[in-house]
mmCIF file of C-alpha atoms and ligand atoms in Angstrom:
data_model
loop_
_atom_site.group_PDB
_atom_site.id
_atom_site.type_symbol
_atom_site.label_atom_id
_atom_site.label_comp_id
_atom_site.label_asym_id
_atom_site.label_seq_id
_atom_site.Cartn_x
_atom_site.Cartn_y
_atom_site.Cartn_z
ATOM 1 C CA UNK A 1422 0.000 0.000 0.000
ATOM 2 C CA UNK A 1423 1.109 3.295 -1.053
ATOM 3 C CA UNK A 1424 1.770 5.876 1.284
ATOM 4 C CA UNK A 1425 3.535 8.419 -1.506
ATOM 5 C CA UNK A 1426 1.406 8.242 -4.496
ATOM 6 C CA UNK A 1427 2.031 6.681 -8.067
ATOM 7 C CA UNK A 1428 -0.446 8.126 -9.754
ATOM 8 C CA UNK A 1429 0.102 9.417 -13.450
ATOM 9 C CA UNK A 1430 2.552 8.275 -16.570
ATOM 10 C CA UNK A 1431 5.122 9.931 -18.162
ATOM 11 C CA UNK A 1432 5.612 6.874 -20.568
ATOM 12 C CA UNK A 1433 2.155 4.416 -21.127
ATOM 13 C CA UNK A 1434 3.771 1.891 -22.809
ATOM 14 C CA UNK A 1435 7.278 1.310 -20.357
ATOM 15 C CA UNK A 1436 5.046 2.337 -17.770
ATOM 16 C CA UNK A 1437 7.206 5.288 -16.701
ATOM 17 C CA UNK A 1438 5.545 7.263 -13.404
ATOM 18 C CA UNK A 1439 5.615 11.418 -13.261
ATOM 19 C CA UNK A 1440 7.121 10.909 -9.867
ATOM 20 C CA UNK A 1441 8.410 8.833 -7.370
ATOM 21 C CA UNK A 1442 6.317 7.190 -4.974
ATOM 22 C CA UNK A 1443 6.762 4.991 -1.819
ATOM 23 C CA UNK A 1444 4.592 2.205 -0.368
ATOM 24 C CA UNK A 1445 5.286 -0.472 2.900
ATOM 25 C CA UNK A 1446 4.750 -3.529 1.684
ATOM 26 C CA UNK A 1447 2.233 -6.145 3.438
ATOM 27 C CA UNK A 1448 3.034 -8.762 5.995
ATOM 28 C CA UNK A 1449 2.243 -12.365 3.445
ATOM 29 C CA UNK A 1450 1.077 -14.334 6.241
ATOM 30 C CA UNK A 1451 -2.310 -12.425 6.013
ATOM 31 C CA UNK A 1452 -2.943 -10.745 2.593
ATOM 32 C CA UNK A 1453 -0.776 -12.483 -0.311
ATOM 33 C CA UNK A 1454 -1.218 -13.447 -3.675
ATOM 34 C CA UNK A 1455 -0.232 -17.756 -4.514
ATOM 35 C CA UNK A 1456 0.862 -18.226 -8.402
ATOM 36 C CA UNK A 1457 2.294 -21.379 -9.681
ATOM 37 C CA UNK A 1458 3.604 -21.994 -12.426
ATOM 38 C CA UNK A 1459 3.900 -25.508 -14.748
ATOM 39 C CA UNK A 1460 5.411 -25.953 -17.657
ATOM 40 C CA UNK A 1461 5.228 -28.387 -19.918
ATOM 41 C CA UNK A 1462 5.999 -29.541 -23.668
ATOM 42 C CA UNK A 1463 2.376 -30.947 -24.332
ATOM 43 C CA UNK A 1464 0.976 -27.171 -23.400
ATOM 44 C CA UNK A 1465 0.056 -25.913 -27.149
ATOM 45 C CA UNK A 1466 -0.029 -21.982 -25.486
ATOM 46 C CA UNK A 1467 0.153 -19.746 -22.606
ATOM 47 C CA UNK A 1468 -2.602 -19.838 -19.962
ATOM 48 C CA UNK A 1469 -3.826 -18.382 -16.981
ATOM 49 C CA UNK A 1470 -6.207 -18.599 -14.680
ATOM 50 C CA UNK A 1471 -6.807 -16.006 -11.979
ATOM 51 C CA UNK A 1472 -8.717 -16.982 -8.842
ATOM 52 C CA UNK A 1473 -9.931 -20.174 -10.362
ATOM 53 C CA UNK A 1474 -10.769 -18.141 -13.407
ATOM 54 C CA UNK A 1475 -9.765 -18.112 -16.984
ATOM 55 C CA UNK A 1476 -8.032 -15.081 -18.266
ATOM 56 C CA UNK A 1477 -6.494 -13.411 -21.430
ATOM 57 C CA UNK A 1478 -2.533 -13.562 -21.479
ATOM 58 C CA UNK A 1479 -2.767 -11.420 -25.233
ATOM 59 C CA UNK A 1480 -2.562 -7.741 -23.283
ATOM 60 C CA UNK A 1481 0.341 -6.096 -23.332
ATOM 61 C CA UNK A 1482 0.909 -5.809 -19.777
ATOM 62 C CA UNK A 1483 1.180 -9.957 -20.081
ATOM 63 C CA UNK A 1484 3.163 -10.052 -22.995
ATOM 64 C CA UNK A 1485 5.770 -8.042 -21.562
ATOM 65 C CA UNK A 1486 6.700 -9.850 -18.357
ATOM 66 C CA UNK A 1487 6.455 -12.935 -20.413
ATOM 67 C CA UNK A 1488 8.826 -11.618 -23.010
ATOM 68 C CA UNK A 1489 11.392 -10.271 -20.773
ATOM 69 C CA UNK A 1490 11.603 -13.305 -18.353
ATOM 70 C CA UNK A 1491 12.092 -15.926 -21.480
ATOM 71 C CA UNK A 1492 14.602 -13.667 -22.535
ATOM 72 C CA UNK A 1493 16.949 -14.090 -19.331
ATOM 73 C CA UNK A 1494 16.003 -17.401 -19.096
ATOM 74 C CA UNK A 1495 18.706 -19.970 -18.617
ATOM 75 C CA UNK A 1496 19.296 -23.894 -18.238
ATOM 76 C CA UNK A 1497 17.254 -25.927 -15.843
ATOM 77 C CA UNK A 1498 18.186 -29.480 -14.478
ATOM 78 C CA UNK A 1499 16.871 -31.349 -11.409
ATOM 79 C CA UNK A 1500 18.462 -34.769 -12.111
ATOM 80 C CA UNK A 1501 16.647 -36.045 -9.198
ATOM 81 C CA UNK A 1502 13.052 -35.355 -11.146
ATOM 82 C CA UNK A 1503 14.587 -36.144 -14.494
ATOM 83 C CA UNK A 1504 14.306 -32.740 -15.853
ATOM 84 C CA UNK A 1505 16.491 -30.901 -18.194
ATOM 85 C CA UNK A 1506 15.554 -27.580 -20.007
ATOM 86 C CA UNK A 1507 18.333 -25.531 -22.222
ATOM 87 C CA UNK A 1508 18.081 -21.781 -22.226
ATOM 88 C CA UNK A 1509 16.696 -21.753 -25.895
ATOM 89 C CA UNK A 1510 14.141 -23.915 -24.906
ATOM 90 C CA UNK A 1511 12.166 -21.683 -23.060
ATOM 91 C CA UNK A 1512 11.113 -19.881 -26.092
ATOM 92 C CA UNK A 1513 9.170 -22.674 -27.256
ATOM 93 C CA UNK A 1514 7.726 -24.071 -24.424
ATOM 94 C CA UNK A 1515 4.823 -22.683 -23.066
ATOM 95 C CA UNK A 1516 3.267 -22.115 -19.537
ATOM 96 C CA UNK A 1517 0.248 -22.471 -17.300
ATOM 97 C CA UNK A 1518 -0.286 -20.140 -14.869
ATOM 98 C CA UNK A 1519 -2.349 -20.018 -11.496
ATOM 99 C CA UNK A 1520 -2.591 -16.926 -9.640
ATOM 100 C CA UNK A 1521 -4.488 -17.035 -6.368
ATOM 101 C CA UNK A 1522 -5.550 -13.525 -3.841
ATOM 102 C CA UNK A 1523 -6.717 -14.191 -0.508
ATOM 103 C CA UNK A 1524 -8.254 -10.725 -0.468
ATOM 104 C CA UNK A 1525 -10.830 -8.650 -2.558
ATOM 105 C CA UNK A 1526 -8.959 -8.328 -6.174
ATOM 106 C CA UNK A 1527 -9.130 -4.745 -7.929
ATOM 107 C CA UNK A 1528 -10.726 -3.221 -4.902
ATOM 108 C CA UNK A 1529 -7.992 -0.975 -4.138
ATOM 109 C CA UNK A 1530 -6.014 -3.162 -2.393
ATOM 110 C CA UNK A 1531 -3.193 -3.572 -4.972
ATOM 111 C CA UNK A 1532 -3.772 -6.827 -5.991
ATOM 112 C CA UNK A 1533 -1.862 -6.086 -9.168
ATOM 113 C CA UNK A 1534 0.897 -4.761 -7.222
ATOM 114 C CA UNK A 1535 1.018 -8.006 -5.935
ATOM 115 C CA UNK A 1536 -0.305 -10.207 -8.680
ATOM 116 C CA UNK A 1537 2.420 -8.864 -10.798
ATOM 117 C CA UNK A 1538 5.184 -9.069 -8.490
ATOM 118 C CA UNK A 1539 4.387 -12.865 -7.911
ATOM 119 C CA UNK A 1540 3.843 -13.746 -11.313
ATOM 120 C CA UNK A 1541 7.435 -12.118 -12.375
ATOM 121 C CA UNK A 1542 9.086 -13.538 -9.462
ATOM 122 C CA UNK A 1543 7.311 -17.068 -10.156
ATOM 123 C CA UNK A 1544 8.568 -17.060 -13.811
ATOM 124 C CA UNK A 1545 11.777 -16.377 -13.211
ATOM 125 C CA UNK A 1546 12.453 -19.088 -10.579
ATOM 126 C CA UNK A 1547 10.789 -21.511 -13.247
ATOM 127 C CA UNK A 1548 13.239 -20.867 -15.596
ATOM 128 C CA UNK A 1549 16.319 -19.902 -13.356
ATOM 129 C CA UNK A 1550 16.707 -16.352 -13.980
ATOM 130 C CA UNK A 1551 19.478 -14.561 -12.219
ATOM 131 C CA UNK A 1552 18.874 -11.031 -12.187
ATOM 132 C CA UNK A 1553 17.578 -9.708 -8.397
ATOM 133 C CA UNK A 1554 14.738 -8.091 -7.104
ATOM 134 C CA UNK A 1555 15.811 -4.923 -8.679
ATOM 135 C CA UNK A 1556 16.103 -5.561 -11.855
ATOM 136 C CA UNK A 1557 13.562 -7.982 -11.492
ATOM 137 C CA UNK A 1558 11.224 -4.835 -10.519
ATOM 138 C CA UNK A 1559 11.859 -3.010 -13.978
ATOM 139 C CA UNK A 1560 9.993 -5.967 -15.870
ATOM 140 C CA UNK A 1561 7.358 -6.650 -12.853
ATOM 141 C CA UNK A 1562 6.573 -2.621 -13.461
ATOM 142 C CA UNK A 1563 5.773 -3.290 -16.989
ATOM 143 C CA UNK A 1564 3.233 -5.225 -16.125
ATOM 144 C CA UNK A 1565 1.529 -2.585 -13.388
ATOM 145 C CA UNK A 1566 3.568 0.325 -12.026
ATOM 146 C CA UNK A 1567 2.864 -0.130 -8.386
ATOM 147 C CA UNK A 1568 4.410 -4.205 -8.850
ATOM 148 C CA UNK A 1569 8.029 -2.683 -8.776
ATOM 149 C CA UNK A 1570 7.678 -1.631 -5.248
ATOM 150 C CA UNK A 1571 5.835 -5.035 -4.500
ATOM 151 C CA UNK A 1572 9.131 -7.144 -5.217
ATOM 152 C CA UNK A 1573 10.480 -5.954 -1.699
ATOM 153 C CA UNK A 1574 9.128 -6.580 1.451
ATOM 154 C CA UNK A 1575 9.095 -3.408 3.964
ATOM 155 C CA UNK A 1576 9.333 0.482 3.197
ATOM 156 C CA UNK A 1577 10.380 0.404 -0.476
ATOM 157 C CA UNK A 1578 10.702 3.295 -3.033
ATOM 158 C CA UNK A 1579 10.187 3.304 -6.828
ATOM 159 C CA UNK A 1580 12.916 5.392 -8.272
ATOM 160 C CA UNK A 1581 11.970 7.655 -11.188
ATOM 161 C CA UNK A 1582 15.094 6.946 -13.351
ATOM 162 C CA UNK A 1583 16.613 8.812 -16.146
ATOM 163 C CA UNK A 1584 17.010 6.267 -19.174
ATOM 164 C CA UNK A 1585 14.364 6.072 -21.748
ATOM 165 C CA UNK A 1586 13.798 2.680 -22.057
ATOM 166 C CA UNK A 1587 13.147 2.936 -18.310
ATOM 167 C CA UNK A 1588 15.947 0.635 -17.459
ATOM 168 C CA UNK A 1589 17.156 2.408 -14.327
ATOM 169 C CA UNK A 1590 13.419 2.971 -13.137
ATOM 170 C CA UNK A 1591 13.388 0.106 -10.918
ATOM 171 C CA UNK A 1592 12.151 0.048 -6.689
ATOM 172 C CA UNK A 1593 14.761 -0.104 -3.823
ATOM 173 C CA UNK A 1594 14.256 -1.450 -0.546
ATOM 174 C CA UNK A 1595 14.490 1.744 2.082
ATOM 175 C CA UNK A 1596 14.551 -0.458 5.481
ATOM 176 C CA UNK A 1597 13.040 -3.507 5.493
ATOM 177 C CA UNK A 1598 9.708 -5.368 7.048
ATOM 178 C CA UNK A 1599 11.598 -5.809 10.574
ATOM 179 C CA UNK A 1600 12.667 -2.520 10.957
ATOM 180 C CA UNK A 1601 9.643 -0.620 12.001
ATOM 181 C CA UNK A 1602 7.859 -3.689 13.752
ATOM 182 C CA UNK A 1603 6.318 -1.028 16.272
ATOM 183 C CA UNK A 1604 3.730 0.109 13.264
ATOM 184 C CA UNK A 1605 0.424 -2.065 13.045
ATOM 185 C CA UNK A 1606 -1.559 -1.482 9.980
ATOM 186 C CA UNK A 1607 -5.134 -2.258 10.188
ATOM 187 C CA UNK A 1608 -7.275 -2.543 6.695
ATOM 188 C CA UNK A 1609 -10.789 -1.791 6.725
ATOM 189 C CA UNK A 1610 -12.182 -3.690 4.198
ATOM 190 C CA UNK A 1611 -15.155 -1.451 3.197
ATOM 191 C CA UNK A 1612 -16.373 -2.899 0.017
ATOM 192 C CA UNK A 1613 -14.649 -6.029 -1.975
ATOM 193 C CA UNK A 1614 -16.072 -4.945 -5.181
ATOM 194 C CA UNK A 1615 -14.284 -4.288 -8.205
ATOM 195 C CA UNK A 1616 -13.455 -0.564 -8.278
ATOM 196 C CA UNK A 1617 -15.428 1.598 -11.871
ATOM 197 C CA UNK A 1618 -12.680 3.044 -12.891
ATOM 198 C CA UNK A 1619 -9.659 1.286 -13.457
ATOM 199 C CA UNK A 1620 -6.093 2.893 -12.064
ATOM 200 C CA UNK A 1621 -4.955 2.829 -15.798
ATOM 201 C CA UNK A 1622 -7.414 4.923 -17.425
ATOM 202 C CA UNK A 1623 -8.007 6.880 -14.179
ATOM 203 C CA UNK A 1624 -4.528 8.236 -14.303
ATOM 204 C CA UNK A 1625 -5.028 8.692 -18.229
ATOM 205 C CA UNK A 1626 -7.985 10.573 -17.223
ATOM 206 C CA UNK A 1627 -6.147 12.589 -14.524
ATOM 207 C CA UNK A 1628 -3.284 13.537 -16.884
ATOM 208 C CA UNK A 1629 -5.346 15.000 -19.490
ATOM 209 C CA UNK A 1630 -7.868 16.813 -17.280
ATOM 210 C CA UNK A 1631 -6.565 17.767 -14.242
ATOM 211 C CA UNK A 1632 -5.165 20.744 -13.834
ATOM 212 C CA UNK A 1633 -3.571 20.195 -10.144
ATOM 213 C CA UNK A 1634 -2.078 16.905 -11.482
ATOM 214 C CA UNK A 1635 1.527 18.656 -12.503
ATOM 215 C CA UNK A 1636 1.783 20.711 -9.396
ATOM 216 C CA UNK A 1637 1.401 17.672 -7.550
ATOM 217 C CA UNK A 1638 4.063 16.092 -9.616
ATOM 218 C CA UNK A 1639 6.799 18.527 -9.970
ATOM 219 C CA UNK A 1640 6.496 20.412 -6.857
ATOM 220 C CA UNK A 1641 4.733 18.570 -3.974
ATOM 221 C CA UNK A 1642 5.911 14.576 -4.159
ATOM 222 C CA UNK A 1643 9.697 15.366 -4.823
ATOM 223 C CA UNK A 1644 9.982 17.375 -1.531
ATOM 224 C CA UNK A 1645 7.216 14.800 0.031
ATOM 225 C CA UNK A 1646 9.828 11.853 -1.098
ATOM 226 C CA UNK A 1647 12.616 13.222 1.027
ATOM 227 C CA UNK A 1648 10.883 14.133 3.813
ATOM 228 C CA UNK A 1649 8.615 10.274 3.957
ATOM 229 C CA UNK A 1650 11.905 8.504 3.541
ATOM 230 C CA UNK A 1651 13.689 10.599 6.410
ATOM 231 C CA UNK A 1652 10.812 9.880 8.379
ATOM 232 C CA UNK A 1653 10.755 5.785 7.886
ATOM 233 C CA UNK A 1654 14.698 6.027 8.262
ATOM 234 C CA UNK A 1655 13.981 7.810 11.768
ATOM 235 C CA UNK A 1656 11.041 5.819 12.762
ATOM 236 C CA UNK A 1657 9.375 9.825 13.141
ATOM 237 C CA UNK A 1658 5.687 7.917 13.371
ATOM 238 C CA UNK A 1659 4.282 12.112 13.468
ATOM 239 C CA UNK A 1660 5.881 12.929 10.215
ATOM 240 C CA UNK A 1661 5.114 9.909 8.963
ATOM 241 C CA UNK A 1662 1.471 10.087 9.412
ATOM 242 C CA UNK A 1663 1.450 13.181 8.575
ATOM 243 C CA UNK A 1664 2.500 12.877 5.654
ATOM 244 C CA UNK A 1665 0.586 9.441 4.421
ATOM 245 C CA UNK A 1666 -2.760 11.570 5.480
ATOM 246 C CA UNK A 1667 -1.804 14.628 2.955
ATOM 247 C CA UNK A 1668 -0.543 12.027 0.397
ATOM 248 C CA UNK A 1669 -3.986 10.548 0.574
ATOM 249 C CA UNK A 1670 -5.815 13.289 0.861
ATOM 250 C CA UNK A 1671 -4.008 14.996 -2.333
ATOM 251 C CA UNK A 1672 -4.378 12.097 -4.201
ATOM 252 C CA UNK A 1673 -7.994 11.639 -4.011
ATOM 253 C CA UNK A 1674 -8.406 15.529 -4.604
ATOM 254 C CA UNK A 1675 -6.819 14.877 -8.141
ATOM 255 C CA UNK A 1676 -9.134 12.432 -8.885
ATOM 256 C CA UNK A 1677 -12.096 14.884 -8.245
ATOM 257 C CA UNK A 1678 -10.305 17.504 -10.107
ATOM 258 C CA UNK A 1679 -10.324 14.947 -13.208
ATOM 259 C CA UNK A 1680 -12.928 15.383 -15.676
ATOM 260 C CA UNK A 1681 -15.411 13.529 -15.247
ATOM 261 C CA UNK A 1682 -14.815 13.357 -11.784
ATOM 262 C CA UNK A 1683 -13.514 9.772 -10.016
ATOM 263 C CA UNK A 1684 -14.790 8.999 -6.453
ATOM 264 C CA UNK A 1685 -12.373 6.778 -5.067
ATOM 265 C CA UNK A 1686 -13.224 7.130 -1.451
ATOM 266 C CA UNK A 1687 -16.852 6.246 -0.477
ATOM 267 C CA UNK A 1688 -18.836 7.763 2.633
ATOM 268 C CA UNK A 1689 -17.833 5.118 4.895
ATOM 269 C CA UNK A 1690 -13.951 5.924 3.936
ATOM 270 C CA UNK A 1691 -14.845 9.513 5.001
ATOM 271 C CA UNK A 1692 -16.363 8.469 8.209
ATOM 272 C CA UNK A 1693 -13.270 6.549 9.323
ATOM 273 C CA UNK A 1694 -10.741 9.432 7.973
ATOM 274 C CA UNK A 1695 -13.140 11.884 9.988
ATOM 275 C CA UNK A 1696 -12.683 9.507 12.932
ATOM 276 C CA UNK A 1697 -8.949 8.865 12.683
ATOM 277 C CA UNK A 1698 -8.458 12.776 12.772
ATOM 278 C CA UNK A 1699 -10.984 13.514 15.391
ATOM 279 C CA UNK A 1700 -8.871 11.116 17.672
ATOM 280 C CA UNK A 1701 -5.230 12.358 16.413
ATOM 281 C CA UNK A 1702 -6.835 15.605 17.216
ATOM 282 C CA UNK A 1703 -7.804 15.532 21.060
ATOM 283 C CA UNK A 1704 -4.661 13.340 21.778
ATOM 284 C CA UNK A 1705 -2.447 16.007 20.147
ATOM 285 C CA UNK A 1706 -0.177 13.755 18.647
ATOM 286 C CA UNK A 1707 -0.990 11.159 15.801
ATOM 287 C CA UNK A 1708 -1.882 7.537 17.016
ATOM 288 C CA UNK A 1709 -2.772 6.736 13.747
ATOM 289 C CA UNK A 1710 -2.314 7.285 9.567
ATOM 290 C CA UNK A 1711 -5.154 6.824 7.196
ATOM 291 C CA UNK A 1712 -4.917 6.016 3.497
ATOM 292 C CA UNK A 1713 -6.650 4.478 0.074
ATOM 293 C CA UNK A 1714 -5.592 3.841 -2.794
ATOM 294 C CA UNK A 1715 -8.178 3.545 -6.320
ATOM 295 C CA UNK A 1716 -10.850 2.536 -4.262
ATOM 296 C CA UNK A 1717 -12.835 2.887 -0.862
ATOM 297 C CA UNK A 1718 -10.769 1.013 1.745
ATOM 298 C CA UNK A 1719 -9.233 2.635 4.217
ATOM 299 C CA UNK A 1720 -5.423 1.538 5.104
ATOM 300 C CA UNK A 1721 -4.991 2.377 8.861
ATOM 301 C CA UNK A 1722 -1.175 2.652 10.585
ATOM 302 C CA UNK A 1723 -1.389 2.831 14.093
ATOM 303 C CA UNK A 1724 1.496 4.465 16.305
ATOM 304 C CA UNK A 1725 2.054 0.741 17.980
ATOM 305 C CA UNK A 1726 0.020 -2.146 19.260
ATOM 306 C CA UNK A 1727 -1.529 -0.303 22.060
ATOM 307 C CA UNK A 1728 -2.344 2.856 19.686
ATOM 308 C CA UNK A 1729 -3.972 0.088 17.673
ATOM 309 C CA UNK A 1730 -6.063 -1.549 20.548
ATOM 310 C CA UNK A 1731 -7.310 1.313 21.072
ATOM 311 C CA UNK A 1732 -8.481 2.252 17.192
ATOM 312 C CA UNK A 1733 -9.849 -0.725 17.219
ATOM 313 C CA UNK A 1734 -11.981 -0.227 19.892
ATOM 314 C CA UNK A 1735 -12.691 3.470 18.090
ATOM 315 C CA UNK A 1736 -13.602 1.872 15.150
ATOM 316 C CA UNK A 1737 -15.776 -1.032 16.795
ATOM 317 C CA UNK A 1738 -17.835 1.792 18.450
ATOM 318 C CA UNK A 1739 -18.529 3.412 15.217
ATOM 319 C CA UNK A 1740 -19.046 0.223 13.032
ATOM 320 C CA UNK A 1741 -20.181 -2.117 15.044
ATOM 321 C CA UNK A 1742 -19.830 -5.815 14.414
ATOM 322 C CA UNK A 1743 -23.160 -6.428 12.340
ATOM 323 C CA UNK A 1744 -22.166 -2.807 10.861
ATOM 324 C CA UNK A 1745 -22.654 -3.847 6.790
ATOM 325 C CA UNK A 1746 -20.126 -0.392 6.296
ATOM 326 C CA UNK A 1747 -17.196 -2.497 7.265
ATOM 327 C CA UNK A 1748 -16.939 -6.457 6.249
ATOM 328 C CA UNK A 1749 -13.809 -7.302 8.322
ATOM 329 C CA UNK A 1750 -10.674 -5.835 10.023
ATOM 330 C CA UNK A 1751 -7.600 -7.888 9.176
ATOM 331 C CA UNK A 1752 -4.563 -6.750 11.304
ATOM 332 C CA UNK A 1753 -0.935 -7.206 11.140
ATOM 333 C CA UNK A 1754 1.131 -9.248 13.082
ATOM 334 C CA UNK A 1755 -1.753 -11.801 14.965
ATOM 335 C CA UNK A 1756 -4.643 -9.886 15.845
ATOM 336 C CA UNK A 1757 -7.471 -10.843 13.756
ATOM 337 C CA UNK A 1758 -10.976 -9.334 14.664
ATOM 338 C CA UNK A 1759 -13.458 -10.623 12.503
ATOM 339 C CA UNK A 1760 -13.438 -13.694 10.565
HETATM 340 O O1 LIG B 775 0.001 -0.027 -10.582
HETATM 341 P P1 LIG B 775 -1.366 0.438 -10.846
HETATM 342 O O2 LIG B 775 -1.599 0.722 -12.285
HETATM 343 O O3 LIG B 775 -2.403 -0.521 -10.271
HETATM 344 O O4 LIG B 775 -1.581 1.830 -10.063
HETATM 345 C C1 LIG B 775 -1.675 1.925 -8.669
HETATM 346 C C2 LIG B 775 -1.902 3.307 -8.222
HETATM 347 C C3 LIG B 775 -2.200 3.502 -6.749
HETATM 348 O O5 LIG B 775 -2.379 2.279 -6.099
HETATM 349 C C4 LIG B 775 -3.473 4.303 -6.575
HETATM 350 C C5 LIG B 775 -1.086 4.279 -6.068
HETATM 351 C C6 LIG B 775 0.197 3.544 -5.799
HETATM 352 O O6 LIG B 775 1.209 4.218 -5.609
HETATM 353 O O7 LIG B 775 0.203 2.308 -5.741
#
C-alpha cells in the first residue's frame, strides 16, 4: 500500500511514473497473492487462470513480463526429477499459470501490485533467472507500475530513473519489514467490489484533465519523497502520518479535479478518515495514519500495538460488528478481529 502516491505516466507503454512514490509492503502471512507456475511440452499456449478463473494472457501488460523473463532465461536441471531444459528452450515451451488472492482483487487493495510481483518472481524461478529483485522490478513494473515496489518486502521506493527505455526505473528497498515492527496497519475492508474506474485509465484521465495533477508532480511529491523517507529512516511515526494523510488526501483531490470526476473514497472511507483525525486531534499527537488507494478502503497505521487496541476499539464503536459499512478488520502481526 502506497503511502507516496504513483499516480500518473510519463511513458504508457514502459510504464514510466511522473514521480516517485513509496509504499510499505504487506506482511504475506495475512494478505498475499499464490501463483504457480507448470510448464510443460504438451501445453500448445500460454494460460492463466486467476482466482480459479480463466483469463487473457494477449494484453500487453502480459506479454511483456512474459517476453522479458524468457529472454533471461537460462538452463534448468533437477536430475533427481529427471528434468532438463536448455536456455533456448524456453522460447518454445509454453506455460500455465495459477494466480491465487486471498483478499478482494481490484478493490484498491493492490492486488496487481502483488499479482504482478508474484507472477514475475514465479517465472523467473521456473526458468532460473538470475537477475535480483531490482532488476527484477523493472519488468514486474511493466506489467503494473505499483508491482516494482511489491518485489520488496518493507518500506520500499520506486525510483523515477533517467534512461528512456526505463531501465534504471526500478524500486529499492528503504529499510526492510523488521525494521519498524512497532507500526500495526489495520485494513478496513469497506467494500470487496471491483473498483469503476480502473487505475490505468483513471490516471489517463487525470493527466489529461486535471489541472492540479503537474503541481502535484513537480512540486509537492519530490519534496514529500525526502521528507517520507527521512521519516521511515527515523522511525518519526508524526511525520510519517502526517505525511501518508496529505498524500492521501491529495491524491484523491486529483481524482475529483479529473474530468469527469472519479470517487475513489466512499462515505464510509470519510467516516473513518473523519474519525482517525478527530482522535489524532484531542490526543495532540498522531496515534494513527489513514490512506486508500483507487478505491474505498481505508489503510490504517497505528502508532504501535496499544495505539492500535485502542483504534480498534474506536472503530468497533462506530461500526459495530453487524455494521454492513465495514466487512472485516484484518490486522498485522496476529490480531485478527473478525473472521
Ligand atoms: O500499478 P497500478 O496501475 O495498479 O496503479 C496503482 C496506483 C495507486 O495504487 C493508486 C497508487 C500507488 O502508488 O500504488
Amino acid at each position: 500500500m502506497s503511502v507516496i502516491k504513483y499516480w500518473g505516466k510519463r511513458d504508457e507503454k514502459l510504464i514510466l511514473a511522473m514521480n516517485e512514490s513509496i509504499s510499505v509492503t504487506f506482511d504475506p502471512t495475512h494478505l498475499c497473492t499464490t501463483t504457480t507456475v507448470a510448464v510443460s511440452p504438451v501445453f500448445d499456449r500460454d494460460r492463466m487462470w486467476l482466482n480459479g478463473k480463466e483469463m487473457s494472457l494477449s494484453g500487453r501488460r502480459y506479454q511483456n513480463c512474459l517476453r522479458e523473463i524468457r529472454a533471461r532465461a537460462n538452463d534448468v536441471e533437477d536430475e533427481t526429477k529427471g528434468i532438463k531444459i536448455a536456455k533456448n528452450d524456453w522460447e518454445k515451451l509454453h506455460v500455465h499459470i495459477s494466480s491465487n488472492n486471498n483478499f478482494p482483487t481490484a478493490a484498491g487493495l493492490a492486488s496487481s501490485a502483488s499479482g504482478f510481483a508474484c507472477l514475475v518472481f514465479a517465472l523467473a524461478k521456473l526458468m532460473n533467472v538470475q537477475e535480483d529483485n531490482g532488476k527484477l522490478s523493472a519488468i514486474a513494473r511493466q506489467g503494473s507500475g505499483s508491482a516494482c515496489r511489491s518485489l520488496h518486502g518493507g518500506f520500499v521506493k520506486w525510483v523515477m530513473g533517467k534512461e528512456e527505455d526505463g531501465s534504471d526505473s526500478i524500486a529499492v528497498q528503504l529499510v526492510d519489514e523488521k525494521y519498524w515492527d512497532d507500526l500495526v496497519i489495520i485494513i478496513a475492508v469497506v467494500s470487496s467490489q471491483q473498483k469503476e474506474t480502473s487505475s490505468s485509465s483513471g490516471m489517463l484521465q487525470t493527466v489529461e484533465t486535471s489541472t492540479l495533477m503537474e503541481y502535484r508532480a513537480k512540486e509537492v511529491v519530490p519534496k514529500r519523497v525526502i521528507e517520507m523517507e527521512e521519516a521511515i529512516k527515523n522511525r518519526d511515526f508524526s511525520t510519517f502520518a502526517r505525511l501518508t494523510c496529505a498524500e492521501n488526501n491529495q491524491f484523491h483531490a486529483i481524482c475529483l479535479d479529473t474530468s469527469p470526476p472519479i470517487f475513489y473514497m466512499n462515505d464510509t472511507s470519510h467516516r473513518i478518515i473523519s474519525c482517525v483525525e478527530k482522535w489524532n486531534r484531542s490526543v495532540g499527537t498522531p496515534q494513527a495514519a489513514y490512506t486508500c488507494d483507487a478505491g474505498p478502503n481505508v489503510v490504517l497505521m497505528a502508532r504501535d500495538r496499544e495505539a492500535a487496541t485502542l483504534l480498534l476499539r474506536r472503530l468497533l464503536f462506530h461500526f459495530p460488528p453487524n455494521s454492513t459499512d465495514i466487512d472485516s478488520y484484518v490486522v498485522g502481526d496476529k490480531l485478527i478481529l473478525k473472521d
